[in-house]
Structures are given as C-alpha cells and as structure tokens.
Amino acid sequence: MGPRWKRKGAEAKALADPMSKIVSDLRTSLMLSNSQGILSGRSVLLGADAAQTELLSRACFGQPIITAEKDIQWFELSMEEGFYLCYSLRCIKIVGEDKRVKDEQQVWKYMTSKWVAFPVFFKAYSHLRMKNWVVRSGSQYGVDFVAYRHHPSLVHSEYAVLVLSKESGDANGRLRVWSDFHCTLRLCGSVAKTLLAINIDSAGKGVTSPSCLDSYEVEERTVTRWTPEECRENQIVVENRTK
Amino acid sequence: MGPRWKRKGAEAKALADPMSKIVSDLRTSLMLSNSQGILSGRSVLLGADAAQTELLSRACFGQPIITAEKDIQWFELSMEEGFYLCYSLRCIKIVGEDKRVKDEQQVWKYMTSKWVAFPVFFKAYSHLRMKNWVVRSGSQYGVDFVAYRHHPSLVHSEYAVLVLSKESGDANGRLRVWSDFHCTLRLCGSVAKTLLAINIDSAGKGVTSPSCLDSYEVEERTVTRWTPEECRENQIVVENRTK
C-alpha cells in the first residue's frame, strides 16, 4: 500500500518541500533563539515566535495551546517530542518548574520516572523521525503512533505503529493474542494503513542514561493478512507451462 | 444501538419464528435419533439427516462439511457448541475416536486438556445461548464471539463479545491497555456493533468438573466511547431554566 495523497498536486508539493529541510529550519530557528521547553507533568511546554510557530506546525511537533499571550504561541509537546528536540536535535534546553535548566541526564531521569516505558517509546519515535517520517499519536486507531510521509494536510498516514518490546512491562503488551492481531489488522485494513510493529530490544543495556539508547536494537516488521487467493503459486505454474 | 435487520420484513419473520423454538425442535430431533458427536482435535463432528441439517443451519450450530456421503450431512462443531448440545441441552452423546461414549466428566477433561481457557469461554458461550442469542466466532473482528438476535441471514450481529477473566491465563488477556481499548472500540464503531465484555469470575471453584460452571459468576458490561458533546448537562440546565 503506497501513500494516499489528499489532493492533486500534493505529492509534487511534498517533493518540493522536503520534511528534512523543514525540520532543519526549525532546528536552526530554535537554536538561534535559545529556546527552552518547560516540563509540565507528562508534557513539555514550548513558547514560539511567529516564524517558529509556522515551522512547528509544518514539521508537526506538538499541539498549539490557546492563551491570552499575544507575542508568544505556546505548544504542548509530548515527552517524545520534547526529548527529541532536546536530545536528538539539540536545539532546545529543558527547564524544570523551578526555571533551572536540566541537563540531559536529569531530563531523562524525570521522563523515565513519569513513564517507565519512555525509553522504548522514545527509541521508536526517534527512529522514525530520523528517517523524516512525521510521527503523531495513534490513539484514534488504538495504536501507539501513526506515521505520515509528509504533512498530514497533504497525505494520509501510511503506517499504524505499535511499539513492542521483549522485556515485559517495557511496552504496551499488544499483539500477544490472535484476537488482538485480528482486531488490529481488520481496523488497519478499514482505514487503509499498514500495521508496522517496531520491536525494541534493549539488549539488557538498561535505562540509566540516554546513551543506552544507542545500544537498543530496532526491528521493523509490517504485518499484513495472508490471503490464500493472493498467495497461490498458480501464476508461477502458468508461467512455467507457457514457457 | 438496536438490531439492524437485513431487509424489510426480517423482524416480523424473526418474531414469528423464535430462536428458542428452533433450538427446542433441534434438541428433540437430536434426542430422538440418539445422535452422537465424535471428538476430533478441537472440534466435534456431528452427522445429521435432512431435517436435522435444516435445524442445525437455522439454529446456527457448526459448519457443514462437504463429503462424498449422500445420506448424511456432517457438521463441524466448535468445542463450545459440542459441549452445549451435550451438557446444556443433553441432546447428543459424545464419543471418542475409539467410538465409545464418554460421560460428561470425560468430555470435560478432554476439552479442558485441549484448551485451558475452555471453562471460561464455554460459560460465556452458554450464558448467551441460554438467552437465545445466536453466538458465532468473532475472529473476523478480532473478538471472541459475535452475538445475533436471530439468524445471521435476517439480522447483523449486534454485539462483539470479549471474554475476560480475573484469573490471568484463563482468558485472552484483552482490554488491559488503552491502545487495545481504543482499537477495539474504533473497530466496533466502524462495523456498528456494541462491545460486550463478559467477565467470568470462577470464584476459585476450579475446573475439576463441569458442575463447577454453576458457581461461576458472569458480569456483563457494554463498553462505549464517551463523547463529551453527548454527555453535557446542558439539556438538564435548559430544562430547569424553562421551568
């Protein structure tokens, strides 16, 4: 199943305006303004000027929040998004509620304390983002993420992503029984997405510091229904016979 | 969400031909012919004459099997269906591959040895069948059963049923994480079914004999999405104001 563009010309528009360039521009802009994200529960709040607001929207990071402030637009980032900008792109600093800048180790400690599965989910999120996929929450479809080839205004999400992990408790415990498989595949089929199972193997490297992430192994599998009619060897037989 | 009849007049036809009567006729017919089901792996094979074939089809038990035999139509029953006819309706005997009739205790032992979750699934199946619901496999929708108000030729299935159990390992481990909930509810919504979670509490009564089933407690819950717009108290406020 290929990408489903939302309108004529959308593919050309996406090709002319690559996501890597948009994220790179966002990164430069945030670095130049010494941007700081503020930890708030399981979110990171980030203030943006007009240009950054446009770049955050085009790169699909966070959700804009309506406030009374006129000069600054606030965005609520997920923990994965906040940590990606801070640790992977190194373009924002993260401060605690005490307004003091936290180093990477402190941010990591905060996030893993809030959410035990954070390392595994962050690895999956950053793995896809690094490849210039736009990654958003998949809760609407009962999966962890959905992945878009470009901005959601141009293209439908192509993959429904479930994050799995061999270590129990690390991830979400999905796809362990057939009925769950059937349910997920049937739903993915009805919304024209391919199920992408990302298995993260932390290889016993633990979660003590974000540098552990480098050792995590990522295994990607797309899961599709097996349709006997489409998998028969008739075609090959016919080919051989006509030779 | 009410029943969705498949055509005009289907509801009247169902009312004139109640499922309880069809199952009762099937029971009488099977008893009179001393019918025997044959254990075969995780199925029970049942031979039927022409009248019984029609009654089995109308009552929706098993799947007909194509064979070369002309006078007898074979049906493949699931373990729940076979045990329901044998133990709950007491209208068939079950024999092993050695052709010897097994008593209820022996059949029970065979089925629980083939499938550790059999007691819990059978309790849920028989609970719905006793109330004259037609119960079929839900694997197409990633659930355990689907339940029809009458024959599937007249009405769409109304409930997607998941069988849950407090004792881990007893049932299928579904609905334990939010993403699974979201996935299942989204799918149920798109196929116009209500999710029915049947929780079986075996109350520590064990599985030593089928008489344990009488002590199992059954808790039924329908699960629906909470839509804020539909749940606001505005209407009540308006009513109070206009008083």
Coordinates of C-alpha atoms in Angstrom, one line a residue, chain B residues 38-230:
Chain B
I38 CA -17.2 -37.5 17.5
L39 CA -14.3 -35.8 19.2
S40 CA -11.8 -34.7 16.6
G41 CA -9.0 -32.5 17.8
R42 CA -10.6 -29.2 18.9
S43 CA -13.8 -30.0 17.1
V44 CA -16.9 -32.3 17.5
L45 CA -18.1 -33.9 14.3
L46 CA -21.9 -34.5 14.1
G47 CA -23.8 -36.4 11.4
A48 CA -27.3 -35.1 10.5
D49 CA -30.2 -36.3 8.5
A50 CA -32.0 -33.8 6.1
A51 CA -34.4 -32.5 8.8
Q52 CA -31.5 -32.0 11.3
T53 CA -29.4 -30.4 8.7
E54 CA -32.0 -27.7 8.2
L55 CA -32.5 -27.3 12.0
L56 CA -28.7 -27.0 12.6
S57 CA -28.5 -24.4 9.9
R58 CA -31.5 -22.5 11.3
A59 CA -30.2 -22.6 14.8
C60 CA -26.6 -21.8 13.6
F61 CA -24.7 -24.6 15.1
G62 CA -21.4 -25.7 13.5
Q63 CA -20.2 -25.5 9.9
P64 CA -21.4 -28.1 7.3
I65 CA -18.6 -30.1 5.8
I66 CA -18.6 -31.3 2.2
T67 CA -18.1 -35.1 2.0
A68 CA -19.0 -37.9 -0.5
E69 CA -21.6 -39.4 1.8
K70 CA -25.1 -38.9 0.4
D71 CA -27.4 -39.8 3.2
I72 CA -25.7 -37.9 6.0
Q73 CA -24.5 -34.3 6.2
W74 CA -21.6 -33.8 8.6
F75 CA -21.2 -30.7 10.7
E76 CA -18.1 -29.5 12.4
L77 CA -19.0 -28.0 15.8
S78 CA -16.7 -25.9 17.9
M79 CA -15.9 -27.3 21.4
E80 CA -18.3 -24.8 22.9
E81 CA -21.1 -25.9 20.5
G82 CA -20.5 -29.6 21.0
F83 CA -20.4 -29.3 24.8
Y84 CA -23.5 -27.1 24.8
L85 CA -25.5 -29.7 22.9
C86 CA -24.1 -32.5 25.1
Y87 CA -24.1 -30.9 28.6
S88 CA -26.5 -28.0 28.5
L89 CA -29.2 -29.3 26.1
R90 CA -28.4 -33.0 26.8
C91 CA -29.4 -34.0 23.3
I92 CA -26.3 -35.6 21.9
K93 CA -23.7 -38.1 23.3
I94 CA -20.1 -37.5 22.6
V95 CA -17.8 -40.4 21.6
G96 CA -14.0 -40.6 21.4
E97 CA -12.0 -41.8 18.4
D98 CA -12.5 -45.3 19.9
K99 CA -16.2 -44.9 19.2
R100 CA -17.0 -45.4 22.9
V101 CA -19.4 -42.9 24.6
K102 CA -17.7 -40.7 27.1
D103 CA -19.5 -39.4 30.1
E104 CA -19.7 -35.7 30.8
Q105 CA -16.7 -35.8 33.1
Q106 CA -14.6 -37.4 30.5
V107 CA -15.7 -35.0 27.8
W108 CA -14.9 -32.1 30.2
K109 CA -11.5 -33.5 30.9
Y110 CA -10.8 -33.9 27.2
M111 CA -11.8 -30.3 26.4
T112 CA -10.0 -28.6 29.3
S113 CA -6.9 -30.6 28.4
K114 CA -7.1 -29.3 24.8
W115 CA -7.8 -25.7 25.8
V116 CA -7.0 -24.4 29.2
A117 CA -9.5 -21.5 28.8
F118 CA -12.3 -23.7 27.7
P119 CA -14.4 -23.4 31.0
V120 CA -14.4 -19.6 30.9
F121 CA -15.2 -19.5 27.1
F122 CA -17.9 -22.2 27.5
K123 CA -19.5 -20.3 30.4
A124 CA -19.7 -17.2 28.3
Y125 CA -21.0 -19.1 25.2
S126 CA -23.7 -21.0 27.1
H127 CA -24.7 -17.8 29.0
L128 CA -25.6 -16.1 25.8
R129 CA -27.1 -19.2 24.1
M130 CA -29.3 -19.8 27.1
K131 CA -30.8 -16.3 26.5
N132 CA -31.4 -17.3 22.8
W133 CA -28.7 -15.3 21.3
V134 CA -27.1 -16.8 18.3
V135 CA -23.3 -17.0 19.1
R136 CA -20.7 -17.3 16.4
S137 CA -16.9 -16.9 16.2
G138 CA -15.8 -13.3 16.3
S139 CA -12.4 -13.8 14.8
Q140 CA -13.2 -11.7 11.8
Y141 CA -13.5 -8.7 14.1
G142 CA -10.7 -9.7 16.5
V143 CA -13.1 -10.6 19.3
D144 CA -14.1 -13.9 20.8
F145 CA -17.7 -14.1 19.7
V146 CA -20.4 -12.1 17.9
A147 CA -24.0 -12.3 19.1
Y148 CA -27.0 -12.1 16.8
R149 CA -30.6 -11.5 17.9
H150 CA -31.7 -14.1 15.4
H151 CA -30.3 -15.9 12.3
P152 CA -27.5 -14.0 10.5
S153 CA -29.5 -14.2 7.3
L154 CA -32.1 -11.8 8.9
V155 CA -30.0 -9.5 11.1
H156 CA -26.5 -8.2 11.5
S157 CA -24.7 -9.2 14.7
E158 CA -25.4 -6.8 17.4
Y159 CA -22.6 -7.4 19.9
A160 CA -18.9 -8.0 19.6
V161 CA -18.1 -10.1 22.6
L162 CA -14.8 -10.4 24.5
V163 CA -14.5 -12.9 27.3
L164 CA -12.5 -11.7 30.2
S165 CA -11.4 -13.4 33.4
K166 CA -9.8 -12.1 36.5
E167 CA -7.5 -15.1 36.8
S168 CA -4.6 -14.5 34.4
G169 CA -4.2 -17.2 31.8
D170 CA -7.8 -18.1 32.0
A171 CA -9.0 -15.9 29.1
N172 CA -7.4 -13.9 26.4
G173 CA -5.7 -11.0 28.1
R174 CA -7.6 -8.4 26.1
L175 CA -8.6 -4.9 27.1
R176 CA -5.7 -4.5 29.6
V177 CA -4.2 -1.4 27.9
W178 CA -5.8 1.7 26.5
S179 CA -4.5 1.2 23.0
D180 CA -6.3 -2.2 22.9
F181 CA -9.5 -0.5 24.1
H182 CA -9.2 2.2 21.5
C183 CA -8.5 -0.2 18.7
T184 CA -11.5 -2.5 19.7
L185 CA -13.9 0.4 20.2
R186 CA -12.9 2.0 17.0
L187 CA -13.4 -1.2 15.1
C188 CA -16.7 -2.0 16.8
G189 CA -17.9 1.5 15.9
S190 CA -17.0 1.1 12.2
V191 CA -18.9 -2.2 11.9
A192 CA -21.9 -0.9 14.0
K193 CA -21.5 -3.4 16.9
T194 CA -21.6 -2.8 20.6
L195 CA -18.7 -4.1 22.5
L196 CA -19.9 -6.6 25.2
A197 CA -17.2 -7.6 27.7
I198 CA -18.3 -10.7 29.6
N199 CA -16.3 -11.2 32.8
I200 CA -16.2 -14.6 34.2
D201 CA -15.3 -15.0 37.8
S202 CA -14.7 -18.6 38.6
A203 CA -14.6 -17.7 42.3
G204 CA -11.9 -20.2 43.0
K205 CA -14.2 -23.1 42.2
G206 CA -11.6 -24.6 39.9
V207 CA -12.2 -26.7 36.7
T208 CA -12.3 -30.2 38.1
S209 CA -15.8 -31.0 36.8
P210 CA -18.5 -29.3 34.7
S211 CA -20.6 -28.8 37.8
C212 CA -18.1 -26.0 38.7
L213 CA -19.7 -23.9 36.0
D214 CA -22.8 -23.4 38.1
S215 CA -20.7 -21.4 40.6
Y216 CA -19.0 -19.2 38.0
E217 CA -20.3 -15.6 38.2
V218 CA -21.0 -13.8 35.0
E219 CA -20.7 -10.0 34.7
E220 CA -21.8 -8.3 31.5
R221 CA -20.7 -4.8 30.5
T222 CA -21.2 -3.0 27.3
V223 CA -18.4 -0.6 26.6
T224 CA -18.9 2.6 24.6
R225 CA -16.9 5.7 23.8
W226 CA -17.6 8.7 26.0
T227 CA -18.4 11.6 23.7
P228 CA -18.3 14.8 25.7
E229 CA -20.8 16.6 23.5
E230 CA -23.4 13.9 24.1

